[in-house]
Amino acid sequence: MQKQISKNHSIVKQNYDWKSQLQSRITTPEDLLQYLPGLPGSQIFKDLYQNVDEFKQLMSHLSSAFRFAVTPYYLGLANPESDRCPILLQILPQKSELKDQVFTRPDPLAEEAHGAVPGLTHRYPDRALWYLSHNCAVYCRFCMRKRKVSRAESVTGRENDEPVFNYIESHKEIKEVILSGGDPLSLSDDTLHSLLIRLKKIEHLSSIRIHTRMPVTLPQRFNETLCAILRESYPVTLVTHFNHPVELTEEAAAAVRNLRMSGVMVLNQSVLLKDINDSVETQESLLLGLLKIGIKPYYLHQCDEVNGVSHFRANIQTGLKIMRDLQGRNPGIAIPRYVLDLPGGGGKVPLENDYQITEGNNTPGPGNSVKVYENWAGDPYVIIGDR
Ligand code: SF4
């Protein structure tokens, strides 16, 4: 596990609470260079930009479409001396965001097309997705909701909560409500409290799920006040989003411990990101590290076809190879499901390796069929009589 950082930034060693962290976010190129004075001389910077002027121009050009913001805590995990620092690669804007010839759709999963009432997507019969906020502690350049995340003006106001509640209350086929965004935990404690208590009263709901990256980017958020709210709202499932083992800090572990002690089930979904976590070593370290701090790995997502993020996408063969190499060498509960969200709103499908290598009916006894499977190590095993 990473120590709380950083040799570069004394500021992150201060005991900031979550609101101070948010208020102190680094949002401009000037601030970023002040925090990371060595950045322009680093290899990663030279790979991404011709010079500081180009970097500043790109930052200002992109900020109207998708903001730049990072908490001092998360920036403190960055290491400019690393050629492929996974933190910097997730937060630094890149030229390829501007001219993506491969992925051209802002909403490839057709979430808006499945909008039921403003702020709510109802695509699967049993689940509804509520976009509670378009703010996040840190803006990730690969975000699949770039079309609206980071734009305060795009979020529906709290006056729309009532129609959303009415919709959920009148659609008894909805078993689960997923609170998402942006980051729903960017809302105030009071707002979250009243929303969760109201949801808890809806009899036909079996599950309330919160999607948040704050255990990764702002673990200070999980203080006693929030944990008391979550305890009162039991049972709540929290799905977070660690992408790299360097994000598994002592602060993150403490946040997860607080959550677990409040009766919250904590799962992780990550995205397979080119040059960031697309190796079996990195995935193994991430998955085992997650288990160690009390998080069950849930999904590994193939990167969605969102305009401006194609430079992040590792191919499916790479993902399948990683999944295969993880099998048999790691506890089963460490292995997430590798999934592809189908463009056009088709939903998730699992991406799986095929372990069956042959089929026949020549042995032993009449009519018996034979199938041969290989195990994780590539050794063949025969199954008899399975039709
Ligand atoms: S925290 Fe989630 S919603 Fe926010 S920018 Fe990152 S990926 Fe997008």
mmCIF file of C-alpha atoms and ligand atoms in Angstrom:
data_model
loop_
_atom_site.group_PDB
_atom_site.id
_atom_site.type_symbol
_atom_site.label_atom_id
_atom_site.label_comp_id
_atom_site.label_asym_id
_atom_site.label_seq_id
_atom_site.Cartn_x
_atom_site.Cartn_y
_atom_site.Cartn_z
ATOM 1 C CA MET A 1 0.000 0.000 0.000
ATOM 2 C CA GLN A 2 1.188 3.494 -0.816
ATOM 3 C CA LYS A 3 2.180 5.772 2.013
ATOM 4 C CA GLN A 4 0.477 9.084 2.054
ATOM 5 C CA ILE A 5 2.454 10.910 -0.379
ATOM 6 C CA SER A 6 4.411 12.890 -1.326
ATOM 7 C CA LYS A 7 7.922 13.956 -1.442
ATOM 8 C CA ASN A 8 6.832 16.685 -3.850
ATOM 9 C CA HIS A 9 3.912 18.289 -2.116
ATOM 10 C CA SER A 10 3.926 19.301 1.474
ATOM 11 C CA ILE A 11 0.358 20.524 1.059
ATOM 12 C CA VAL A 12 -1.115 17.026 0.956
ATOM 13 C CA LYS A 13 0.402 16.235 4.318
ATOM 14 C CA GLN A 14 -1.870 18.735 5.952
ATOM 15 C CA ASN A 15 -4.937 17.244 7.547
ATOM 16 C CA TYR A 16 -7.514 18.629 5.144
ATOM 17 C CA ASP A 17 -11.150 17.781 5.599
ATOM 18 C CA TRP A 18 -13.153 16.982 2.490
ATOM 19 C CA LYS A 19 -14.588 20.450 1.989
ATOM 20 C CA SER A 20 -11.152 22.035 2.249
ATOM 21 C CA GLN A 21 -9.851 19.506 -0.251
ATOM 22 C CA LEU A 22 -12.624 20.478 -2.665
ATOM 23 C CA GLN A 23 -12.082 24.187 -2.134
ATOM 24 C CA SER A 24 -8.329 23.762 -2.691
ATOM 25 C CA ARG A 25 -8.659 21.869 -5.935
ATOM 26 C CA ILE A 26 -6.119 22.596 -8.618
ATOM 27 C CA THR A 27 -8.031 23.863 -11.634
ATOM 28 C CA THR A 28 -5.651 25.937 -13.761
ATOM 29 C CA PRO A 29 -2.411 25.159 -15.602
ATOM 30 C CA GLU A 30 -0.627 27.779 -13.502
ATOM 31 C CA ASP A 31 -1.707 26.092 -10.254
ATOM 32 C CA LEU A 32 -0.762 22.696 -11.590
ATOM 33 C CA LEU A 33 2.746 23.876 -12.486
ATOM 34 C CA GLN A 34 3.059 25.442 -9.081
ATOM 35 C CA TYR A 35 2.196 22.154 -7.406
ATOM 36 C CA LEU A 36 4.371 20.132 -9.750
ATOM 37 C CA PRO A 37 7.266 22.425 -10.701
ATOM 38 C CA GLY A 38 9.167 19.491 -12.193
ATOM 39 C CA LEU A 39 6.346 18.602 -14.574
ATOM 40 C CA PRO A 40 7.561 20.506 -17.697
ATOM 41 C CA GLY A 41 10.910 18.720 -17.512
ATOM 42 C CA SER A 42 9.348 15.278 -17.193
ATOM 43 C CA GLN A 43 9.192 12.700 -19.961
ATOM 44 C CA ILE A 44 5.444 12.355 -19.644
ATOM 45 C CA PHE A 45 4.998 16.101 -20.258
ATOM 46 C CA LYS A 46 7.347 16.026 -23.261
ATOM 47 C CA ASP A 47 5.393 13.094 -24.683
ATOM 48 C CA LEU A 48 2.097 14.947 -24.376
ATOM 49 C CA TYR A 49 2.965 18.580 -25.209
ATOM 50 C CA GLN A 50 5.497 20.469 -27.319
ATOM 51 C CA ASN A 51 6.016 23.083 -24.637
ATOM 52 C CA VAL A 52 4.372 24.837 -21.690
ATOM 53 C CA ASP A 53 2.511 27.251 -23.977
ATOM 54 C CA GLU A 54 0.881 24.412 -25.859
ATOM 55 C CA PHE A 55 -0.070 22.762 -22.560
ATOM 56 C CA LYS A 56 -1.684 25.964 -21.297
ATOM 57 C CA GLN A 57 -3.538 26.529 -24.559
ATOM 58 C CA LEU A 58 -4.860 22.988 -24.534
ATOM 59 C CA MET A 59 -6.005 23.283 -20.925
ATOM 60 C CA SER A 60 -7.897 26.505 -21.604
ATOM 61 C CA HIS A 61 -9.312 25.188 -24.879
ATOM 62 C CA LEU A 62 -10.654 21.989 -23.320
ATOM 63 C CA SER A 63 -11.874 23.459 -20.071
ATOM 64 C CA SER A 64 -15.190 24.655 -21.502
ATOM 65 C CA ALA A 65 -16.023 21.139 -22.740
ATOM 66 C CA PHE A 66 -14.636 19.095 -19.862
ATOM 67 C CA ARG A 67 -13.066 20.842 -16.907
ATOM 68 C CA PHE A 68 -9.735 20.162 -15.316
ATOM 69 C CA ALA A 69 -9.848 19.770 -11.547
ATOM 70 C CA VAL A 70 -7.923 17.597 -9.118
ATOM 71 C CA THR A 71 -7.823 17.444 -5.326
ATOM 72 C CA PRO A 72 -4.497 18.141 -3.614
ATOM 73 C CA TYR A 73 -4.787 14.642 -2.141
ATOM 74 C CA TYR A 74 -5.065 12.893 -5.522
ATOM 75 C CA LEU A 75 -2.435 15.078 -7.161
ATOM 76 C CA GLY A 76 -0.169 14.140 -4.285
ATOM 77 C CA LEU A 77 -0.143 10.573 -5.621
ATOM 78 C CA ALA A 78 1.400 11.735 -8.911
ATOM 79 C CA ASN A 79 5.018 11.052 -9.715
ATOM 80 C CA PRO A 80 6.296 13.187 -12.633
ATOM 81 C CA GLU A 81 9.535 11.216 -12.562
ATOM 82 C CA SER A 82 7.675 8.184 -13.877
ATOM 83 C CA ASP A 83 7.373 8.056 -17.679
ATOM 84 C CA ARG A 84 3.903 6.540 -17.395
ATOM 85 C CA CYS A 85 2.600 7.938 -14.123
ATOM 86 C CA PRO A 86 -0.915 6.444 -13.880
ATOM 87 C CA ILE A 87 -2.234 9.431 -11.944
ATOM 88 C CA LEU A 88 -1.032 12.029 -14.438
ATOM 89 C CA LEU A 89 -2.220 9.946 -17.386
ATOM 90 C CA GLN A 90 -5.724 9.881 -15.913
ATOM 91 C CA ILE A 91 -5.956 13.640 -15.303
ATOM 92 C CA LEU A 92 -3.814 15.447 -17.886
ATOM 93 C CA PRO A 93 -5.675 16.662 -20.989
ATOM 94 C CA GLN A 94 -4.349 15.324 -24.286
ATOM 95 C CA LYS A 95 -4.506 16.677 -27.824
ATOM 96 C CA SER A 96 -6.233 13.536 -28.995
ATOM 97 C CA GLU A 97 -9.323 14.551 -26.999
ATOM 98 C CA LEU A 98 -9.886 17.308 -29.537
ATOM 99 C CA LYS A 99 -9.721 15.284 -32.724
ATOM 100 C CA ASP A 100 -10.893 11.770 -32.048
ATOM 101 C CA GLN A 101 -11.405 10.115 -35.442
ATOM 102 C CA VAL A 102 -12.231 6.725 -33.962
ATOM 103 C CA PHE A 103 -14.879 7.368 -31.336
ATOM 104 C CA THR A 104 -17.244 10.071 -32.508
ATOM 105 C CA ARG A 105 -20.330 9.702 -30.302
ATOM 106 C CA PRO A 106 -20.693 11.700 -27.091
ATOM 107 C CA ASP A 107 -23.268 9.230 -25.720
ATOM 108 C CA PRO A 108 -22.520 5.822 -27.262
ATOM 109 C CA LEU A 109 -24.527 3.948 -24.623
ATOM 110 C CA ALA A 110 -27.631 5.978 -25.492
ATOM 111 C CA GLU A 111 -28.247 6.907 -21.862
ATOM 112 C CA GLU A 112 -30.091 10.075 -22.828
ATOM 113 C CA ALA A 113 -32.338 8.167 -25.234
ATOM 114 C CA HIS A 114 -33.483 6.017 -22.318
ATOM 115 C CA GLY A 115 -34.270 8.991 -20.107
ATOM 116 C CA ALA A 116 -37.536 8.465 -18.230
ATOM 117 C CA VAL A 117 -37.824 11.856 -16.531
ATOM 118 C CA PRO A 118 -35.113 14.548 -16.344
ATOM 119 C CA GLY A 119 -32.165 13.147 -14.425
ATOM 120 C CA LEU A 120 -33.249 9.488 -14.559
ATOM 121 C CA THR A 121 -32.358 6.748 -17.062
ATOM 122 C CA HIS A 122 -34.547 3.634 -17.057
ATOM 123 C CA ARG A 123 -33.005 1.210 -19.522
ATOM 124 C CA TYR A 124 -33.286 -2.181 -17.818
ATOM 125 C CA PRO A 125 -36.717 -3.000 -16.352
ATOM 126 C CA ASP A 126 -35.364 -3.668 -12.863
ATOM 127 C CA ARG A 127 -32.911 -0.767 -12.490
ATOM 128 C CA ALA A 128 -32.968 2.996 -12.705
ATOM 129 C CA LEU A 129 -29.947 5.292 -12.868
ATOM 130 C CA TRP A 130 -30.274 8.691 -11.216
ATOM 131 C CA TYR A 131 -27.785 11.432 -12.163
ATOM 132 C CA LEU A 132 -27.731 13.342 -8.895
ATOM 133 C CA SER A 133 -24.823 15.661 -9.608
ATOM 134 C CA HIS A 134 -22.498 16.490 -12.472
ATOM 135 C CA ASN A 135 -19.668 17.488 -10.152
ATOM 136 C CA CYS A 136 -16.730 15.278 -9.232
ATOM 137 C CA ALA A 137 -13.749 15.743 -6.938
ATOM 138 C CA VAL A 138 -11.421 14.937 -9.847
ATOM 139 C CA TYR A 139 -12.277 14.930 -13.533
ATOM 140 C CA CYS A 140 -10.982 11.802 -15.252
ATOM 141 C CA ARG A 141 -10.109 12.366 -18.900
ATOM 142 C CA PHE A 142 -11.579 8.985 -19.901
ATOM 143 C CA CYS A 143 -14.975 9.756 -18.352
ATOM 144 C CA MET A 144 -17.840 8.053 -20.195
ATOM 145 C CA ARG A 145 -20.197 10.935 -19.330
ATOM 146 C CA LYS A 146 -18.048 13.761 -20.615
ATOM 147 C CA ARG A 147 -21.066 15.056 -22.443
ATOM 148 C CA LYS A 148 -22.425 16.455 -19.204
ATOM 149 C CA VAL A 149 -20.087 15.779 -16.287
ATOM 150 C CA SER A 150 -18.215 18.863 -15.041
ATOM 151 C CA ARG A 151 -20.846 21.194 -16.499
ATOM 152 C CA ALA A 152 -22.790 22.583 -13.583
ATOM 153 C CA GLU A 153 -25.426 24.022 -15.919
ATOM 154 C CA SER A 154 -26.262 20.571 -17.339
ATOM 155 C CA VAL A 155 -27.500 19.041 -14.088
ATOM 156 C CA THR A 156 -31.192 18.953 -13.296
ATOM 157 C CA GLY A 157 -32.014 20.989 -10.186
ATOM 158 C CA ARG A 158 -33.296 19.596 -6.896
ATOM 159 C CA GLU A 159 -36.774 20.699 -7.980
ATOM 160 C CA ASN A 160 -36.667 17.666 -10.292
ATOM 161 C CA ASP A 161 -36.254 15.247 -7.408
ATOM 162 C CA GLU A 162 -40.002 14.986 -6.882
ATOM 163 C CA PRO A 163 -40.790 13.793 -10.444
ATOM 164 C CA VAL A 164 -37.956 11.266 -10.109
ATOM 165 C CA PHE A 165 -39.372 9.944 -6.832
ATOM 166 C CA ASN A 166 -42.853 9.820 -8.341
ATOM 167 C CA TYR A 167 -41.514 7.820 -11.282
ATOM 168 C CA ILE A 168 -39.642 5.332 -9.092
ATOM 169 C CA GLU A 169 -42.587 4.981 -6.702
ATOM 170 C CA SER A 170 -45.021 4.287 -9.528
ATOM 171 C CA HIS A 171 -42.774 1.783 -11.377
ATOM 172 C CA LYS A 172 -42.895 -1.254 -9.157
ATOM 173 C CA GLU A 173 -40.703 -3.242 -11.545
ATOM 174 C CA ILE A 174 -37.730 -1.144 -10.415
ATOM 175 C CA LYS A 175 -35.811 -3.197 -7.848
ATOM 176 C CA GLU A 176 -32.656 -1.113 -7.662
ATOM 177 C CA VAL A 177 -31.854 2.586 -7.828
ATOM 178 C CA ILE A 178 -28.295 3.544 -8.742
ATOM 179 C CA LEU A 179 -27.236 6.982 -7.571
ATOM 180 C CA SER A 180 -24.649 8.237 -9.976
ATOM 181 C CA GLY A 181 -23.536 11.383 -11.780
ATOM 182 C CA GLY A 182 -20.869 12.870 -11.796
ATOM 183 C CA ASP A 183 -20.399 12.000 -8.194
ATOM 184 C CA PRO A 184 -23.492 11.812 -5.977
ATOM 185 C CA LEU A 185 -21.338 12.251 -2.877
ATOM 186 C CA SER A 186 -20.526 15.786 -3.988
ATOM 187 C CA LEU A 187 -23.989 16.658 -2.642
ATOM 188 C CA SER A 188 -24.318 17.985 0.901
ATOM 189 C CA ASP A 189 -24.852 15.581 3.774
ATOM 190 C CA ASP A 190 -28.336 16.960 4.400
ATOM 191 C CA THR A 191 -29.415 16.434 0.784
ATOM 192 C CA LEU A 192 -28.005 12.919 0.694
ATOM 193 C CA HIS A 193 -29.672 12.094 3.976
ATOM 194 C CA SER A 194 -33.137 13.138 2.840
ATOM 195 C CA LEU A 195 -32.766 11.393 -0.543
ATOM 196 C CA LEU A 196 -31.594 8.125 0.995
ATOM 197 C CA ILE A 197 -34.270 8.079 3.694
ATOM 198 C CA ARG A 198 -36.978 8.681 1.106
ATOM 199 C CA LEU A 199 -35.617 5.892 -1.120
ATOM 200 C CA LYS A 200 -35.437 3.511 1.829
ATOM 201 C CA LYS A 201 -39.189 3.962 2.336
ATOM 202 C CA ILE A 202 -40.007 2.680 -1.170
ATOM 203 C CA GLU A 203 -41.136 -0.874 -0.485
ATOM 204 C CA HIS A 204 -40.432 -2.407 -3.890
ATOM 205 C CA LEU A 205 -36.756 -1.353 -3.883
ATOM 206 C CA SER A 206 -34.390 -4.144 -2.840
ATOM 207 C CA SER A 207 -31.183 -2.240 -3.383
ATOM 208 C CA ILE A 208 -29.765 1.275 -3.251
ATOM 209 C CA ARG A 209 -26.419 1.572 -4.950
ATOM 210 C CA ILE A 210 -24.074 4.570 -4.909
ATOM 211 C CA HIS A 211 -21.500 5.001 -7.663
ATOM 212 C CA THR A 212 -18.665 7.225 -6.485
ATOM 213 C CA ARG A 213 -14.964 7.697 -7.116
ATOM 214 C CA MET A 214 -14.441 9.519 -3.839
ATOM 215 C CA PRO A 215 -12.717 6.640 -2.002
ATOM 216 C CA VAL A 216 -10.044 7.117 -4.707
ATOM 217 C CA THR A 217 -9.981 10.868 -5.165
ATOM 218 C CA LEU A 218 -11.300 12.265 -1.864
ATOM 219 C CA PRO A 219 -11.242 9.599 0.871
ATOM 220 C CA GLN A 220 -11.650 12.347 3.485
ATOM 221 C CA ARG A 221 -15.327 12.420 2.420
ATOM 222 C CA PHE A 222 -16.065 9.277 4.460
ATOM 223 C CA ASN A 223 -16.156 10.936 7.836
ATOM 224 C CA GLU A 224 -18.407 10.057 10.761
ATOM 225 C CA THR A 225 -21.238 12.286 9.545
ATOM 226 C CA LEU A 226 -21.531 10.623 6.156
ATOM 227 C CA CYS A 227 -21.008 7.151 7.605
ATOM 228 C CA ALA A 228 -23.835 7.756 10.105
ATOM 229 C CA ILE A 229 -26.131 8.646 7.186
ATOM 230 C CA LEU A 230 -25.145 5.491 5.335
ATOM 231 C CA ARG A 231 -25.629 3.422 8.477
ATOM 232 C CA GLU A 232 -29.138 4.804 8.869
ATOM 233 C CA SER A 233 -29.849 3.979 5.213
ATOM 234 C CA TYR A 234 -28.741 0.334 5.555
ATOM 235 C CA PRO A 235 -28.417 -1.648 3.318
ATOM 236 C CA VAL A 236 -26.426 0.450 0.862
ATOM 237 C CA THR A 237 -23.946 -0.823 -1.712
ATOM 238 C CA LEU A 238 -21.143 1.503 -2.752
ATOM 239 C CA VAL A 239 -19.388 0.878 -6.066
ATOM 240 C CA THR A 240 -16.148 2.748 -6.424
ATOM 241 C CA HIS A 241 -13.550 3.068 -9.145
ATOM 242 C CA PHE A 242 -9.898 2.309 -8.399
ATOM 243 C CA ASN A 243 -7.893 1.869 -11.593
ATOM 244 C CA HIS A 244 -4.343 1.436 -10.357
ATOM 245 C CA PRO A 245 -2.611 0.073 -7.235
ATOM 246 C CA VAL A 246 -0.928 3.429 -6.603
ATOM 247 C CA GLU A 247 -4.401 4.699 -5.648
ATOM 248 C CA LEU A 248 -4.631 2.214 -2.758
ATOM 249 C CA THR A 249 -3.372 4.497 -0.001
ATOM 250 C CA GLU A 250 -3.732 4.403 3.749
ATOM 251 C CA GLU A 251 -6.378 7.137 3.458
ATOM 252 C CA ALA A 252 -8.366 5.057 0.975
ATOM 253 C CA ALA A 253 -8.100 2.022 3.253
ATOM 254 C CA ALA A 254 -9.368 4.068 6.206
ATOM 255 C CA ALA A 255 -12.324 5.303 4.139
ATOM 256 C CA VAL A 256 -13.255 1.758 3.166
ATOM 257 C CA ARG A 257 -12.889 0.583 6.743
ATOM 258 C CA ASN A 258 -15.287 3.327 7.874
ATOM 259 C CA LEU A 259 -17.741 2.278 5.184
ATOM 260 C CA ARG A 260 -17.580 -1.398 6.026
ATOM 261 C CA MET A 261 -18.044 -0.667 9.724
ATOM 262 C CA SER A 262 -21.154 1.296 8.737
ATOM 263 C CA GLY A 263 -22.645 -1.762 7.076
ATOM 264 C CA VAL A 264 -21.873 -0.661 3.511
ATOM 265 C CA MET A 265 -20.895 -3.307 0.955
ATOM 266 C CA VAL A 266 -17.998 -1.933 -1.119
ATOM 267 C CA LEU A 267 -17.335 -3.095 -4.683
ATOM 268 C CA ASN A 268 -14.951 -1.825 -7.344
ATOM 269 C CA GLN A 269 -15.335 -1.322 -11.055
ATOM 270 C CA SER A 270 -12.320 -0.266 -13.069
ATOM 271 C CA VAL A 271 -11.772 0.538 -16.724
ATOM 272 C CA LEU A 272 -9.102 -1.203 -18.773
ATOM 273 C CA LEU A 273 -6.905 1.751 -19.737
ATOM 274 C CA LYS A 274 -4.085 1.606 -22.248
ATOM 275 C CA ASP A 275 -0.644 2.201 -20.711
ATOM 276 C CA ILE A 276 -2.229 2.659 -17.280
ATOM 277 C CA ASN A 277 -3.477 -0.738 -16.135
ATOM 278 C CA ASP A 278 -3.414 -2.990 -19.216
ATOM 279 C CA SER A 279 -0.929 -5.524 -17.862
ATOM 280 C CA VAL A 280 -1.491 -8.623 -15.761
ATOM 281 C CA GLU A 281 1.037 -7.421 -13.170
ATOM 282 C CA THR A 282 -0.799 -4.141 -12.621
ATOM 283 C CA GLN A 283 -4.205 -5.803 -12.563
ATOM 284 C CA GLU A 284 -3.030 -8.477 -10.132
ATOM 285 C CA SER A 285 -1.556 -5.874 -7.815
ATOM 286 C CA LEU A 286 -4.749 -3.796 -8.035
ATOM 287 C CA LEU A 287 -7.111 -6.713 -7.413
ATOM 288 C CA LEU A 288 -5.181 -8.159 -4.481
ATOM 289 C CA GLY A 289 -4.739 -4.678 -3.046
ATOM 290 C CA LEU A 290 -8.486 -4.093 -3.268
ATOM 291 C CA LEU A 291 -9.203 -7.316 -1.394
ATOM 292 C CA LYS A 292 -6.678 -6.350 1.229
ATOM 293 C CA ILE A 293 -8.504 -3.129 2.072
ATOM 294 C CA GLY A 294 -11.931 -4.773 2.034
ATOM 295 C CA ILE A 295 -13.223 -4.186 -1.505
ATOM 296 C CA LYS A 296 -14.602 -6.924 -3.760
ATOM 297 C CA PRO A 297 -13.553 -6.436 -7.420
ATOM 298 C CA TYR A 298 -16.791 -6.367 -9.402
ATOM 299 C CA TYR A 299 -16.299 -5.262 -13.009
ATOM 300 C CA LEU A 300 -13.395 -4.605 -15.340
ATOM 301 C CA HIS A 301 -14.910 -2.487 -18.110
ATOM 302 C CA GLN A 302 -13.810 -2.359 -21.678
ATOM 303 C CA CYS A 303 -13.424 1.380 -22.326
ATOM 304 C CA ASP A 304 -16.614 2.827 -23.829
ATOM 305 C CA GLU A 305 -16.604 4.401 -27.286
ATOM 306 C CA VAL A 306 -16.932 7.961 -26.044
ATOM 307 C CA ASN A 307 -15.757 10.792 -28.237
ATOM 308 C CA GLY A 308 -12.311 11.978 -27.149
ATOM 309 C CA VAL A 309 -11.192 8.885 -25.251
ATOM 310 C CA SER A 310 -10.077 6.416 -27.925
ATOM 311 C CA HIS A 311 -6.422 6.926 -26.917
ATOM 312 C CA PHE A 312 -7.300 5.210 -23.609
ATOM 313 C CA ARG A 313 -8.718 2.057 -25.136
ATOM 314 C CA ALA A 314 -6.827 -1.221 -24.846
ATOM 315 C CA ASN A 315 -8.093 -3.886 -27.232
ATOM 316 C CA ILE A 316 -10.312 -6.760 -26.165
ATOM 317 C CA GLN A 317 -7.640 -9.394 -26.898
ATOM 318 C CA THR A 318 -5.385 -7.687 -24.353
ATOM 319 C CA GLY A 319 -8.184 -7.742 -21.802
ATOM 320 C CA LEU A 320 -8.967 -11.411 -22.421
ATOM 321 C CA LYS A 321 -5.305 -12.351 -22.103
ATOM 322 C CA ILE A 322 -5.085 -10.514 -18.780
ATOM 323 C CA MET A 323 -8.231 -12.268 -17.528
ATOM 324 C CA ARG A 324 -6.817 -15.633 -18.546
ATOM 325 C CA ASP A 325 -3.497 -14.972 -16.857
ATOM 326 C CA LEU A 326 -5.249 -13.915 -13.659
ATOM 327 C CA GLN A 327 -7.169 -17.208 -13.446
ATOM 328 C CA GLY A 328 -5.741 -19.933 -11.266
ATOM 329 C CA ARG A 329 -3.069 -17.669 -9.854
ATOM 330 C CA ASN A 330 -5.331 -15.527 -7.709
ATOM 331 C CA PRO A 331 -8.240 -16.111 -5.319
ATOM 332 C CA GLY A 332 -11.520 -16.402 -7.189
ATOM 333 C CA ILE A 333 -13.030 -13.522 -5.230
ATOM 334 C CA ALA A 334 -10.269 -11.246 -6.570
ATOM 335 C CA ILE A 335 -11.351 -11.779 -10.177
ATOM 336 C CA PRO A 336 -13.796 -9.209 -11.588
ATOM 337 C CA ARG A 337 -16.109 -9.784 -14.517
ATOM 338 C CA TYR A 338 -14.686 -8.337 -17.731
ATOM 339 C CA VAL A 339 -17.557 -6.619 -19.541
ATOM 340 C CA LEU A 340 -18.372 -4.632 -22.639
ATOM 341 C CA ASP A 341 -21.217 -2.124 -22.602
ATOM 342 C CA LEU A 342 -22.742 -2.453 -26.055
ATOM 343 C CA PRO A 343 -22.953 0.764 -28.059
ATOM 344 C CA GLY A 344 -26.490 1.903 -28.763
ATOM 345 C CA GLY A 345 -27.802 0.939 -25.350
ATOM 346 C CA GLY A 346 -27.670 -2.842 -25.745
ATOM 347 C CA GLY A 347 -26.429 -3.311 -22.195
ATOM 348 C CA LYS A 348 -23.466 -5.170 -20.764
ATOM 349 C CA VAL A 349 -22.142 -8.455 -22.099
ATOM 350 C CA PRO A 350 -19.411 -10.493 -20.411
ATOM 351 C CA LEU A 351 -16.165 -10.908 -22.348
ATOM 352 C CA GLU A 352 -14.974 -14.407 -21.556
ATOM 353 C CA ASN A 353 -12.258 -16.813 -22.556
ATOM 354 C CA ASP A 354 -13.310 -20.167 -23.970
ATOM 355 C CA TYR A 355 -11.748 -23.059 -22.088
ATOM 356 C CA GLN A 356 -13.264 -25.820 -24.226
ATOM 357 C CA ILE A 357 -10.761 -27.084 -26.781
ATOM 358 C CA THR A 358 -12.421 -30.149 -28.457
ATOM 359 C CA GLU A 359 -15.639 -32.139 -28.606
ATOM 360 C CA GLY A 360 -16.397 -35.718 -29.793
ATOM 361 C CA ASN A 361 -18.293 -38.957 -29.054
ATOM 362 C CA ASN A 362 -15.756 -41.742 -29.553
ATOM 363 C CA THR A 363 -15.175 -42.858 -25.935
ATOM 364 C CA PRO A 364 -16.150 -44.606 -23.767
ATOM 365 C CA GLY A 365 -19.437 -46.457 -24.330
ATOM 366 C CA PRO A 366 -22.141 -45.962 -26.916
ATOM 367 C CA GLY A 367 -23.620 -42.518 -27.203
ATOM 368 C CA ASN A 368 -21.327 -40.874 -24.712
ATOM 369 C CA SER A 369 -20.067 -37.523 -25.792
ATOM 370 C CA VAL A 370 -16.723 -36.150 -24.791
ATOM 371 C CA LYS A 371 -15.587 -32.597 -24.292
ATOM 372 C CA VAL A 372 -12.074 -31.507 -23.544
ATOM 373 C CA TYR A 373 -11.382 -28.400 -21.518
ATOM 374 C CA GLU A 374 -8.070 -26.872 -20.659
ATOM 375 C CA ASN A 375 -7.467 -25.490 -17.224
ATOM 376 C CA TRP A 376 -5.766 -22.232 -16.230
ATOM 377 C CA ALA A 377 -2.338 -23.829 -16.821
ATOM 378 C CA GLY A 378 -3.251 -25.082 -20.312
ATOM 379 C CA ASP A 379 -3.545 -28.780 -19.280
ATOM 380 C CA PRO A 380 -6.358 -30.784 -20.958
ATOM 381 C CA TYR A 381 -9.160 -32.443 -18.946
ATOM 382 C CA VAL A 382 -11.894 -34.703 -20.369
ATOM 383 C CA ILE A 383 -15.581 -34.425 -19.459
ATOM 384 C CA ILE A 384 -17.662 -37.547 -20.303
ATOM 385 C CA GLY A 385 -21.371 -37.759 -20.922
ATOM 386 C CA ASP A 386 -22.175 -34.080 -21.037
ATOM 387 C CA ARG A 387 -24.640 -33.481 -23.883
HETATM 388 S S1 SF4 B 1 -15.278 10.418 -11.127
HETATM 389 FE FE1 SF4 B 1 -16.529 9.192 -12.550
HETATM 390 S S2 SF4 B 1 -18.097 10.593 -13.333
HETATM 391 FE FE2 SF4 B 1 -16.453 11.847 -12.412
HETATM 392 S S3 SF4 B 1 -15.083 12.350 -14.096
HETATM 393 FE FE3 SF4 B 1 -14.277 10.499 -13.115
HETATM 394 S S4 SF4 B 1 -15.175 8.827 -14.301
HETATM 395 FE FE4 SF4 B 1 -16.400 10.672 -14.772
#
